[in-house]
Amino acid sequence: MDRREFTKLLGSMGLALVPGKAAASHPHGPLADGVGVLVDTTVCIGCRKCEWACNRSNNLPEEELSSFESKAAFDSYRRPDASHYTVVNEFKPNGEAIWAKTQCMHCEDPACVSACIVSAFKKRSDGVVAYDLSRCLGCRYCILACPFQIPAYEYDNAFTPQVRKCTFCIERLDEGKAPACVSICPVECLTYGKREELIELAHRKIERNPDRYVDHVYGEHEVGGTSWLYLSSVPMTELGFPDLGTDAVPCVTETIQHSIFKNFIPPIALFAFLCQIMWLTREHGNSDDAEKSDTVDAYGGGDEGGTAS
Amino acid sequence: MIEAAPIRHKFFTRGVYVLLAIALFGAFFAAKRFLYGIGAISNLNDQYPWGIWIAIDVASGVALAAGGFTTAALAHIFHRHRYAALVRPALLTALLGYTFVALGLMVDLGRFYNIWHPIMPSMWSGHSVLFEVGICVMIYLTVLYIEFLPIAVERFMGRVGLPGLLGSLNGLIEFLLRLFDRTLSRVMALFIVAGVLLSCLHQSSLGALMVIVPYKMHPLWHTPVLPLLFLLSAITVGFPMVILESIWASRSFGRKPEMHLLSSMGKAVSVMLFVYFSFKLGDMIIRGTLPWLLQPSLEAFMYLLEIIGGVVVPAVMLMSPKIRHSVPGLLASALMVVLGVVLNRINVFITAYTPVYATERYFPAIGEIAVTAGLIATLILMYRVMVMVFPVLAVETEADRAIDGRRDTQKGPPIKIAALAGRRNQ
């Protein structure tokens, strides 16, 4: 009897672990009021002024503007790191150079926010994914979880390392200004505004110039949507961006988590069930010492070890 | 009632010196980490933020400590009292295992001094799998120490005699021990059940940790049922750990392992291995990932090594009564299960992990290996200290000695198989 019940319980636990179809692909976002930036890679001239402005605005090293004028940086593919929140890379998919800026995408349903053990990452109501250093304990699960491989860590700092990534220039945003990179861009490759309006704008641009763009706004639906959106003449995967589905990354884990802990009923039920077994088998045990051989397996050996009777 | 007593044995042996050396080597690198940062002694970077400190120290450490809750469940929830002799050593292994998980984390966490943050209600993060793991592990570690209290009471009640200044505490400690003695036995059952529940929760959640990286994980391992597979493998590895630890401790202290108990555990392990294997196989068939095994790659090789070497072969070996009842046979198959689970955790957290912009594959640096090895060596030494201070290992009864015919009181030569074969028919 117990055995059958136990199997049933395991079965239902197993079922709970398989996320149902009912699970929304957007557990949280997209936000109605969120801001974003539209990057039109067909306009970018690869001047790297955004990198310079970012470093200056966020007090990162390499302050000299002249050091950003060198094109040698394009010789190898670069990633953002603990002292560079954004980098521009050069690609030549069809012979002609295309430049693409990379930084935190500020996802609508961010994996880092879902992963963080102490809620050091938060999705603000304006769409910014913000980091609160005072909570962080440096487990780096956010870095592991990010599908864009964006957060970076100060591995050589022994006592006060931080997770580093694009801040969306929160202070500037709170003052009503655009992010530093957007403000400095000399060719208006970057457009800052309400995310919903940017998506409309992007689709209008594609409609007006169908030959100029691939008919896809990267970030509109990727991993449930991102605040940063991209337009380009080639698929974004050719510009170093990952090929991602439309489901938000955290939805499977959060579905599992919330089914196991639904109102704490499953854990309490398991607790009660174990107590019940403990109570029901209490008599059986006393005679167990006298058991003749060790051929009965440790769990009571199936039918011959049945306990409830 | 099982009678246990502290082991009377020489502490320093050649093996102990070797372990001390390994521990010191690890301590050197740990010191370097606290002076110069994680980057100074590890190959961790923004591509691979987690390495063997998570895969081995934490994930494998927690899995291998599962013997504590499976043995407690067997003896106290399912009331198989003849296994009671194995409960205390398994409890001690779990207690030390989880303590060293916490110690290992202190090296891995960038801001280790904030390790207590998850306790603060203002920082609770119900959406985070890691939060659930962290909270469960913290509570379970507390439960393990509570479960260990009666052993401390048994050892020191009426015998508290701290020297010097600490002597003023003698009365208080004595009072606490007597208080525990009166109260604990009435509520211990609840703690034991809570321990089993907490174990089920966090053992499975450890697997859920990697579900969040669908785009960065090899399809052979990435599945939404990872939590279930982690729970099943943890339950499976519990008894093999008890077997290993019992045989090794017996060898080291020149005792006889409780082969009649261990062999029947071995039989159960065989069944559990087949259950685990069928879940693994079923998951692969449903997800259609079997073709990945046919492609020659490191991933396919590691997967097959894990499944064949760590699951299929020991499962078949343990089916044979002859192997099950021989010390080397049981030891070998238990070791294979344990290494198989460790390999599974390494595979899930390292082999399967493929960063989006990987420039080279992660391999642990000498410093990472040294710290992990040092922690394991220290854990084994602590086990030795604990069983010599506390009544953990069961006293060998007159009957046991009579059965064995002879008893090696000093150094333990390899246990004679013939003697054990005779014993099993008793």
XYZ file of C-alpha atoms in Angstrom:
735
model
C 0.000 0.000 0.000
C 2.626 2.468 1.065
C 4.686 1.498 -1.848
C 1.940 2.211 -4.316
C 1.223 5.538 -2.685
C 4.875 6.348 -2.791
C 5.101 5.549 -6.486
C 2.054 7.704 -7.100
C 3.598 10.572 -5.216
C 6.814 10.261 -7.193
C 4.779 10.205 -10.366
C 2.930 13.363 -9.486
C 6.220 14.991 -8.517
C 7.576 14.046 -11.904
C 4.555 15.531 -13.613
C 4.937 18.723 -11.669
C 8.454 18.967 -12.989
C 7.390 18.996 -16.610
C 6.295 22.510 -17.396
C 2.749 22.632 -18.655
C 1.607 24.309 -21.818
C -0.208 26.832 -19.682
C 3.132 28.373 -18.731
C 3.249 31.839 -20.229
C 6.252 32.664 -22.362
C 6.302 36.057 -20.651
C 6.018 35.490 -16.906
C 6.701 39.185 -16.183
C 7.119 41.512 -19.152
C 7.053 43.179 -21.558
C 6.623 46.379 -19.654
C 4.047 48.833 -20.927
C 6.204 51.808 -20.034
C 9.690 50.488 -20.678
C 12.350 52.434 -22.522
C 14.818 51.037 -25.005
C 17.357 51.825 -27.677
C 17.051 50.971 -31.358
C 20.406 50.231 -33.005
C 20.389 50.626 -36.787
C 23.552 48.785 -37.803
C 23.174 49.962 -41.412
C 23.909 53.513 -40.221
C 26.857 52.808 -37.885
C 30.245 54.038 -39.129
C 32.349 52.223 -36.514
C 33.748 55.392 -34.900
C 33.694 53.844 -31.405
C 32.693 57.179 -29.824
C 29.962 55.294 -27.944
C 32.666 53.184 -26.282
C 34.526 56.308 -25.220
C 31.398 58.039 -23.906
C 30.412 54.887 -22.017
C 33.797 54.584 -20.327
C 33.718 58.267 -19.367
C 30.155 58.170 -18.091
C 30.728 55.044 -16.013
C 34.205 55.982 -14.726
C 35.859 53.124 -16.564
C 39.530 53.202 -17.605
C 40.836 54.260 -21.049
C 39.604 57.835 -20.968
C 41.577 59.243 -23.960
C 39.361 59.753 -27.012
C 42.318 59.282 -29.357
C 42.833 55.711 -28.170
C 39.392 54.889 -29.547
C 40.195 56.218 -33.019
C 42.485 53.307 -33.754
C 40.930 50.766 -36.093
C 43.281 48.073 -34.776
C 40.563 47.193 -32.282
C 38.620 45.659 -35.156
C 41.344 43.091 -35.872
C 39.864 40.679 -33.384
C 36.382 40.039 -32.051
C 35.959 41.716 -28.672
C 33.468 41.161 -25.877
C 32.354 43.552 -23.155
C 34.259 42.929 -19.908
C 34.631 44.327 -16.416
C 36.156 47.585 -17.725
C 34.247 47.878 -21.024
C 30.461 47.896 -20.831
C 30.077 48.242 -24.578
C 32.251 47.341 -27.555
C 31.840 47.796 -31.307
C 32.901 44.976 -33.602
C 33.435 44.937 -37.339
C 31.988 42.226 -39.589
C 32.316 41.638 -43.304
C 29.641 39.065 -44.107
C 29.375 40.153 -47.772
C 32.688 41.920 -48.170
C 31.440 45.303 -46.989
C 32.097 46.294 -43.397
C 29.201 46.352 -40.940
C 29.675 47.485 -37.361
C 27.617 46.248 -34.446
C 27.637 47.605 -30.922
C 27.252 45.095 -28.091
C 26.126 45.751 -24.512
C 23.603 44.410 -22.001
C 20.303 43.894 -23.838
C 18.222 44.721 -20.731
C 15.883 41.779 -21.315
C 12.178 42.037 -20.559
C 12.391 38.776 -18.568
C 16.056 38.766 -17.595
C 17.762 35.487 -16.717
C 20.086 37.334 -14.329
C 17.128 38.728 -12.350
C 15.538 35.287 -12.105
C 18.827 33.608 -11.195
C 20.092 36.027 -8.551
C 20.011 34.492 -5.067
C 19.633 37.861 -3.297
C 17.746 39.939 -5.913
C 20.814 42.050 -6.583
C 19.525 42.350 -10.149
C 16.162 44.045 -10.629
C 14.092 44.939 -13.660
C 13.032 48.524 -13.006
C 9.627 49.759 -14.127
C 11.353 51.811 -16.841
C 12.918 48.648 -18.255
C 16.460 49.034 -16.930
C 18.092 45.895 -15.505
C 19.903 47.385 -12.520
C 22.564 45.895 -10.248
C 22.646 46.477 -6.498
C 26.201 45.858 -5.336
C 25.306 45.968 -1.634
C 23.356 42.705 -1.909
C 25.756 40.785 -4.155
C 27.711 37.859 -2.715
C 29.594 37.082 -5.886
C 28.196 33.656 -6.805
C 28.266 34.563 -10.529
C 25.076 32.630 -11.311
C 23.933 35.725 -13.274
C 26.976 35.401 -15.527
C 26.239 31.716 -16.053
C 22.553 32.355 -16.776
C 22.809 35.245 -19.254
C 22.005 34.024 -22.794
C 23.995 36.943 -24.272
C 27.113 36.356 -22.111
C 27.131 39.946 -20.889
C 27.806 40.300 -17.126
C 31.527 40.338 -16.355
C 33.349 39.795 -13.101
C 36.419 41.287 -11.459
C 38.274 38.030 -10.936
C 41.475 39.738 -9.837
C 39.879 41.711 -7.042
C 40.415 39.731 -3.820
C 37.916 41.415 -1.502
C 35.494 43.704 -3.283
C 34.838 42.252 -6.737
C 31.704 43.369 -8.581
C 29.577 42.140 -11.420
C 29.966 44.675 -14.225
C 27.659 45.366 -17.110
C 25.949 48.208 -18.990
C 23.981 50.308 -16.485
C 21.803 51.967 -19.154
C 23.311 55.112 -17.562
C 20.630 55.069 -14.861
C 21.731 58.417 -13.407
C 21.390 60.111 -16.801
C 18.023 58.464 -17.368
C 16.797 59.650 -13.976
C 17.855 63.203 -14.962
C 15.775 62.871 -18.101
C 18.809 62.487 -20.367
C 19.535 59.751 -22.907
C 22.305 57.190 -22.231
C 25.831 58.491 -22.918
C 26.351 56.301 -25.967
C 23.109 57.492 -27.574
C 23.883 61.155 -26.887
C 27.326 61.052 -28.460
C 26.498 59.021 -31.576
C 27.332 61.361 -34.495
C 25.222 59.538 -37.092
C 22.104 58.813 -35.042
C 22.621 55.095 -35.349
C 21.173 54.820 -31.844
C 17.628 55.956 -31.023
C 16.515 56.171 -27.423
C 12.790 56.118 -26.562
C 9.811 54.101 -25.412
C 10.325 50.498 -26.420
C 6.893 50.121 -27.988
C 7.424 53.225 -30.131
C 10.874 51.995 -31.150
C 9.392 48.706 -32.346
C 6.869 50.641 -34.459
C 9.641 52.842 -35.795
C 11.756 49.801 -36.661
C 8.938 48.163 -38.594
C 8.195 51.445 -40.444
C 11.862 51.645 -41.449
C 11.768 48.088 -42.795
C 8.564 48.818 -44.681
C 9.986 51.972 -46.268
C 13.318 50.358 -47.174
C 12.680 46.656 -47.687
C 15.953 46.315 -49.642
C 18.037 47.871 -46.913
C 16.943 45.655 -44.014
C 16.306 42.046 -43.148
C 12.625 41.837 -42.144
C 13.385 41.159 -38.498
C 13.725 43.367 -35.443
C 16.252 41.546 -33.282
C 15.160 41.818 -29.660
C 11.460 42.274 -30.346
C 10.744 38.654 -29.438
C 14.145 37.085 -28.640
C 14.076 35.464 -25.176
C 10.761 37.172 -24.482
C 11.931 40.554 -25.770
C 14.802 42.905 -24.959
C 14.961 46.646 -24.350
C 17.740 47.007 -26.902
C 16.571 46.375 -30.469
C 18.589 45.876 -33.633
C 18.024 46.463 -37.344
C 20.460 45.154 -39.904
C 21.022 44.275 -43.550
C 22.046 40.704 -42.700
C 20.689 38.344 -40.032
C 22.041 39.385 -36.638
C 23.598 35.952 -36.200
C 26.113 37.054 -38.863
C 26.990 40.006 -36.645
C 27.935 37.836 -33.700
C 24.535 37.750 -32.001
C 23.170 34.437 -30.698
C 20.268 32.681 -32.388
C 17.615 32.592 -29.674
C 14.015 31.423 -29.380
C 11.104 33.559 -28.259
C 10.487 32.015 -24.822
C 11.892 33.915 -21.883
C 14.826 31.947 -20.497
C 13.597 31.825 -16.886
C 10.124 30.503 -17.625
C 10.949 26.786 -17.407
C 12.838 27.025 -14.115
C 10.297 29.364 -12.578
C 7.470 27.028 -13.601
C 9.272 24.091 -11.977
C 10.043 26.148 -8.902
C 6.521 27.434 -8.501
C 4.943 24.003 -8.977
C 7.178 22.414 -6.342
C 6.493 25.185 -3.871
C 2.907 26.020 -4.735
C 1.596 27.465 -1.436
C 4.091 25.101 0.185
C 1.532 22.314 -0.302
C 3.834 19.752 -1.991
C 6.589 20.008 0.665
C 4.057 19.834 3.491
C 2.336 16.877 1.850
C 5.652 15.029 1.523
C 6.445 15.799 5.159
C 3.086 14.440 6.282
C 3.481 11.404 4.056
C 6.903 10.556 5.502
C 5.546 10.958 9.024
C 2.759 8.590 8.129
C 5.182 5.934 6.879
C 7.217 6.380 10.022
C 4.099 5.774 12.130
C 2.805 2.849 10.113
C 6.082 0.944 10.035
C 6.916 1.398 13.723
C 5.787 -2.134 14.720
C 7.409 -3.850 11.811
C 10.838 -2.569 12.756
C 11.012 -4.261 16.126
C 10.888 -7.667 14.588
C 13.337 -6.668 11.915
C 16.371 -7.430 14.034
C 15.410 -11.046 14.035
C 15.232 -11.137 10.279
C 16.780 -14.299 8.986
C 18.791 -13.391 5.915
C 19.999 -10.423 3.994
C 18.270 -11.391 0.816
C 15.530 -8.873 1.452
C 16.626 -5.670 -0.156
C 17.263 -2.606 1.897
C 13.926 -1.006 1.163
C 11.960 -3.981 2.272
C 12.209 -6.028 -0.883
C 9.021 -5.371 -2.791
C 5.999 -7.442 -1.974
C 7.465 -9.643 0.709
C 8.496 -6.548 2.615
C 5.097 -4.865 2.494
C 4.592 -2.842 5.597
C 1.015 -1.726 5.874
C -0.513 -5.107 6.591
C 19.823 -0.222 20.519
C 23.166 0.012 18.817
C 26.104 0.648 21.029
C 28.725 2.989 19.653
C 31.994 4.189 21.093
C 34.893 6.447 20.157
C 37.564 4.544 18.269
C 40.792 3.928 20.184
C 43.476 3.963 17.570
C 46.694 5.734 16.725
C 45.800 9.009 14.953
C 48.937 9.538 12.871
C 49.562 6.986 10.171
C 51.267 7.276 6.821
C 47.917 7.994 5.162
C 47.223 10.797 7.633
C 50.530 12.481 6.788
C 49.707 12.278 3.082
C 46.291 13.835 3.701
C 47.864 16.578 5.818
C 50.268 17.380 2.999
C 47.406 17.596 0.474
C 45.442 19.811 2.863
C 48.410 22.149 3.356
C 48.991 22.379 -0.398
C 45.330 23.398 -0.818
C 45.563 25.865 2.066
C 48.475 27.587 0.329
C 46.358 28.223 -2.781
C 43.345 29.225 -0.696
C 45.529 31.811 1.055
C 46.646 33.080 -2.341
C 43.014 33.438 -3.393
C 42.183 35.600 -0.363
C 45.188 37.812 -1.077
C 45.052 38.151 -4.848
C 41.565 37.111 -5.946
C 39.868 34.195 -7.633
C 41.579 34.952 -10.931
C 45.020 34.439 -9.384
C 44.551 30.715 -8.787
C 41.777 29.665 -11.154
C 40.879 29.446 -14.819
C 37.458 30.959 -14.150
C 36.494 33.821 -16.439
C 33.471 35.517 -17.957
C 32.972 32.563 -20.294
C 33.169 29.986 -17.526
C 32.041 31.626 -14.271
C 31.612 28.213 -12.603
C 34.266 25.505 -12.469
C 35.120 22.494 -10.349
C 34.498 24.406 -7.119
C 30.828 24.316 -8.011
C 30.787 20.999 -9.896
C 32.792 19.028 -7.309
C 32.892 20.941 -3.994
C 29.238 21.960 -4.070
C 27.225 19.790 -6.470
C 29.119 16.521 -5.914
C 29.611 17.294 -2.236
C 25.889 17.652 -1.701
C 25.099 14.547 -3.766
C 27.650 12.388 -1.941
C 26.324 13.551 1.422
C 22.973 11.983 0.491
C 23.908 8.885 2.488
C 22.859 10.833 5.562
C 19.242 11.210 4.586
C 18.800 7.884 2.772
C 20.189 5.923 5.726
C 18.161 7.964 8.211
C 15.039 7.309 6.138
C 15.820 3.606 5.938
C 16.454 3.105 9.639
C 14.104 5.643 11.207
C 11.274 6.230 8.729
C 11.051 2.742 7.240
C 12.210 1.329 10.585
C 14.779 -1.107 9.237
C 16.483 -1.207 12.602
C 19.230 -3.550 11.637
C 20.734 -0.686 9.634
C 20.870 1.493 12.749
C 24.610 0.809 13.094
C 25.162 2.669 9.821
C 23.100 5.757 10.686
C 25.709 7.558 12.793
C 28.608 7.212 10.355
C 26.313 8.286 7.508
C 25.103 11.243 9.558
C 28.685 12.257 10.288
C 29.572 12.007 6.584
C 26.626 14.209 5.680
C 27.396 16.708 8.419
C 31.013 17.023 7.334
C 30.047 16.974 3.657
C 27.680 19.923 3.982
C 30.058 21.805 6.265
C 32.715 21.515 3.594
C 30.269 22.607 0.904
C 29.957 25.839 2.884
C 33.739 26.091 3.312
C 34.259 25.469 -0.410
C 31.808 28.251 -1.199
C 33.852 30.663 0.897
C 36.665 30.237 -1.627
C 34.407 30.457 -4.676
C 32.184 33.386 -3.666
C 33.620 36.732 -4.721
C 32.173 38.425 -1.630
C 32.292 35.452 0.724
C 31.600 37.680 3.731
C 28.085 38.238 2.348
C 27.307 34.520 2.403
C 24.606 35.142 5.034
C 22.653 37.552 2.811
C 20.090 34.973 1.605
C 18.801 34.645 5.193
C 17.688 38.288 5.258
C 13.967 38.563 4.459
C 14.668 41.806 2.591
C 16.791 39.843 0.133
C 14.624 36.748 -0.240
C 14.258 35.805 -3.889
C 11.537 33.225 -4.357
C 12.068 33.155 -8.120
C 15.688 32.051 -7.791
C 16.512 28.354 -7.868
C 19.818 29.130 -6.207
C 17.946 30.828 -3.354
C 15.961 27.660 -2.734
C 19.124 25.570 -2.793
C 20.894 27.986 -0.459
C 18.091 28.217 2.096
C 17.450 24.453 2.069
C 21.136 23.698 2.527
C 21.423 26.165 5.410
C 18.401 24.702 7.203
C 19.488 21.144 6.488
C 22.979 21.811 7.831
C 21.348 23.052 11.049
C 19.139 19.952 11.166
C 22.222 17.743 10.719
C 23.922 19.392 13.700
C 20.743 18.920 15.748
C 20.663 15.260 14.732
C 24.262 14.989 15.882
C 23.566 16.564 19.298
C 22.485 13.305 20.999
C 25.892 11.859 20.116
C 27.567 14.822 21.810
C 25.249 14.407 24.797
C 26.106 10.725 25.045
C 29.804 11.504 24.954
C 30.021 14.461 27.316
C 27.016 14.519 29.653
C 28.299 14.311 33.195
C 31.850 14.558 31.908
C 32.176 18.240 31.027
C 35.435 19.476 32.420
C 36.853 22.355 30.449
C 40.209 23.551 31.796
C 41.243 27.011 32.954
C 39.118 30.037 32.227
C 36.662 27.996 30.194
C 35.921 26.082 33.378
C 33.328 28.662 34.328
C 31.254 27.443 31.383
C 31.188 23.867 32.636
C 27.953 24.303 34.569
C 26.142 25.910 31.657
C 27.271 23.292 29.146
C 26.350 20.505 31.519
C 22.908 22.071 31.959
C 22.412 22.367 28.183
C 23.478 18.787 27.604
C 20.987 17.574 30.217
C 18.293 19.749 28.690
C 19.000 18.292 25.233
C 19.021 14.814 26.711
C 15.538 15.294 28.145
C 13.960 17.049 25.164
C 15.651 15.895 21.977
C 14.434 12.316 21.928
C 10.824 13.533 21.890
C 11.204 15.753 18.831
C 13.995 14.014 16.973
C 11.564 12.173 14.716
C 10.358 15.489 13.322
C 13.907 16.598 12.600
C 14.677 13.331 10.845
C 11.637 13.670 8.595
C 12.480 17.344 8.000
C 15.985 16.301 7.004
C 14.652 13.875 4.413
C 12.231 16.478 3.057
C 14.884 19.211 2.853
C 17.236 16.802 1.118
C 14.655 15.887 -1.521
C 14.027 19.572 -2.160
C 17.560 20.816 -2.586
C 18.997 17.702 -4.200
C 16.491 18.190 -7.023
C 16.876 21.970 -7.138
C 20.598 21.582 -7.679
C 19.686 20.058 -11.032
C 17.205 22.842 -11.736
C 20.123 25.301 -11.545
C 21.222 24.421 -15.052
C 17.749 24.378 -16.604
C 18.048 28.160 -16.992
C 20.741 27.875 -19.684
C 18.983 26.150 -22.613
C 21.210 27.909 -25.145
C 24.458 27.246 -23.339
C 24.165 23.553 -22.591
C 24.780 20.423 -24.619
C 21.471 18.683 -25.488
C 22.704 15.383 -24.026
C 22.336 16.871 -20.556
C 19.936 19.772 -20.877
C 16.443 18.606 -19.999
C 13.603 20.046 -17.940
C 13.653 16.825 -15.875
C 17.209 17.534 -14.636
C 15.799 18.105 -11.106
C 14.226 14.646 -11.090
C 17.412 13.039 -12.440
C 19.468 14.822 -9.763
C 17.124 13.621 -7.033
C 17.169 10.033 -8.285
C 20.942 9.948 -8.624
C 21.372 11.475 -5.161
C 19.126 8.817 -3.618
C 21.050 6.172 -5.561
C 24.489 7.366 -4.461
C 23.568 7.495 -0.758
C 24.075 3.811 0.016
C 27.240 3.412 -2.088
C 28.744 6.253 -0.044
C 27.809 4.449 3.177
C 29.358 1.265 1.776
C 32.583 3.008 0.744
C 32.942 4.886 3.977
C 32.204 1.818 6.086
C 34.697 -0.386 4.263
C 37.413 2.288 4.247
C 36.923 3.178 7.909
C 37.017 -0.495 8.843
C 40.220 -0.971 6.917
C 41.855 2.049 8.463
C 40.929 1.094 12.028
C 41.450 -2.653 11.604
C 37.788 -3.549 12.072
C 35.385 -5.748 10.166
C 32.945 -3.946 7.871
C 29.267 -4.736 8.481
C 29.135 -6.807 5.326
C 25.734 -8.405 5.939
C 24.179 -4.920 5.989
C 26.298 -3.464 3.227
C 25.595 -6.325 0.826
C 21.855 -5.937 1.115
C 22.274 -2.220 0.589
C 24.223 -3.136 -2.532
C 21.271 -5.100 -3.820
C 18.976 -2.124 -3.343
C 21.496 0.103 -5.117
C 21.366 -2.180 -8.134
C 17.594 -1.707 -8.359
C 17.894 2.055 -7.931
C 20.577 2.243 -10.611
C 18.260 0.527 -13.084
C 15.440 2.929 -12.178
C 17.785 5.894 -12.682
C 19.050 4.449 -15.952
C 15.520 3.951 -17.282
C 14.691 7.598 -16.491
C 17.859 8.768 -18.240
C 17.118 6.607 -21.256
C 13.431 7.553 -21.355
C 14.311 11.231 -21.226
C 16.741 10.820 -24.120
C 14.196 8.944 -26.222
C 11.492 11.550 -25.574
C 13.824 14.426 -26.420
C 15.356 12.520 -29.330
C 18.921 13.125 -28.216
C 20.228 9.594 -28.771
C 21.797 10.511 -32.163
C 24.183 12.853 -30.325
C 25.858 9.770 -28.885
C 26.798 8.581 -32.345
C 28.800 11.682 -33.157
C 32.388 11.313 -32.059
C 32.852 14.142 -29.577
C 34.155 14.729 -26.069
C 30.563 15.175 -24.905
C 29.439 11.803 -26.275
C 32.459 10.097 -24.723
C 31.888 11.696 -21.326
C 28.197 10.841 -21.457
C 28.866 7.185 -22.253
C 31.575 7.002 -19.592
C 29.142 8.384 -17.038
C 26.288 6.063 -17.989
C 28.174 2.847 -18.698
C 30.937 3.140 -16.112
C 28.885 4.784 -13.395
C 25.457 3.215 -13.860
C 25.184 0.133 -16.097
C 28.341 -1.740 -15.074
C 27.923 -1.320 -11.295
C 24.199 -2.132 -11.608
C 25.042 -5.427 -13.289
C 27.902 -6.120 -10.876
C 25.674 -5.587 -7.852
C 23.118 -8.027 -9.228
C 25.616 -10.801 -8.659
C 25.472 -12.119 -5.070
C 29.073 -13.235 -5.355
C 30.348 -9.726 -6.114
C 27.947 -8.156 -3.636
C 29.188 -10.308 -0.783
C 32.884 -9.863 -1.435
C 34.573 -6.824 0.019
C 36.601 -5.920 -3.085
C 33.595 -6.512 -5.359
C 31.254 -4.402 -3.264
C 33.908 -1.720 -2.800
C 34.615 -1.552 -6.532
C 30.976 -1.311 -7.540
C 30.196 1.289 -4.857
C 33.212 3.314 -5.957
C 32.013 3.199 -9.562
C 28.583 4.504 -8.582
C 30.128 7.322 -6.542
C 32.551 8.323 -9.292
C 29.706 8.044 -11.802
C 27.636 10.582 -9.890
C 30.636 12.891 -9.498
C 31.245 12.593 -13.243
C 27.570 13.365 -13.873
C 27.815 16.572 -11.826
C 31.044 17.544 -13.596
C 29.394 16.843 -16.941
C 26.265 18.833 -16.165
C 28.111 21.857 -14.775
C 31.251 21.829 -16.933
C 31.327 19.427 -19.902
C 27.821 20.314 -21.077
C 28.315 24.052 -20.552
C 29.107 25.833 -23.797
C 29.490 29.612 -23.549
C 28.063 31.610 -26.464
C 31.446 33.144 -27.206
C 33.817 30.415 -26.038
C 37.406 30.935 -27.108
C 38.762 27.874 -25.355
C 37.421 25.035 -23.258
C 37.643 25.325 -19.477
C 40.001 23.064 -17.641
C 40.631 23.592 -13.913
C 43.872 25.328 -12.953
C 46.295 23.697 -10.550
C 45.073 26.078 -7.829
C 41.459 24.996 -8.257
C 42.409 21.315 -8.125
C 44.628 21.924 -5.082
C 41.861 23.705 -3.163
C 39.312 20.992 -3.976
C 41.738 18.188 -3.085
C 42.716 20.027 0.088
C 39.104 20.320 1.175
C 38.483 16.618 0.572
C 41.644 15.672 2.481
C 40.651 17.901 5.408
C 37.189 16.374 5.401
C 38.620 12.862 5.684
C 40.910 13.988 8.504
C 37.964 15.592 10.306
C 36.060 12.323 9.962
C 38.962 10.552 11.610
C 39.055 13.079 14.447
C 35.300 12.903 14.961
C 35.071 9.094 15.152
C 37.934 9.119 17.653
C 36.232 11.733 19.832
C 32.568 10.835 19.489
C 30.722 7.509 19.699
C 29.946 7.189 15.986
C 31.096 3.766 14.872
C 29.252 0.810 16.361
C 31.030 -1.323 18.934
C 31.904 -4.740 17.590
C 29.992 -7.217 19.704
C 31.281 -10.515 21.070
C 29.087 -12.260 18.530
C 30.762 -10.389 15.669
C 34.164 -11.454 16.883
C 33.118 -15.035 17.271
C 31.828 -15.060 13.710
C 34.965 -13.549 12.331
C 37.141 -16.083 14.032
C 40.002 -13.673 14.310
C 40.142 -9.977 14.735
C 42.872 -7.622 13.687
C 43.208 -5.142 16.470
C 46.116 -3.130 15.157
C 46.801 -2.387 11.531
C 44.160 -3.664 9.209
C 45.384 -5.907 6.433
C 42.956 -6.392 3.530
C 39.911 -8.203 4.827
C 39.868 -11.889 4.021
C 37.050 -12.758 1.690
C 36.731 -16.279 3.036
C 35.968 -14.995 6.506
C 33.214 -12.789 5.157
C 31.708 -15.453 2.973
C 31.330 -17.518 6.113
C 29.723 -14.616 7.870
C 27.064 -13.996 5.320
C 25.401 -17.312 5.984
C 24.869 -16.595 9.626
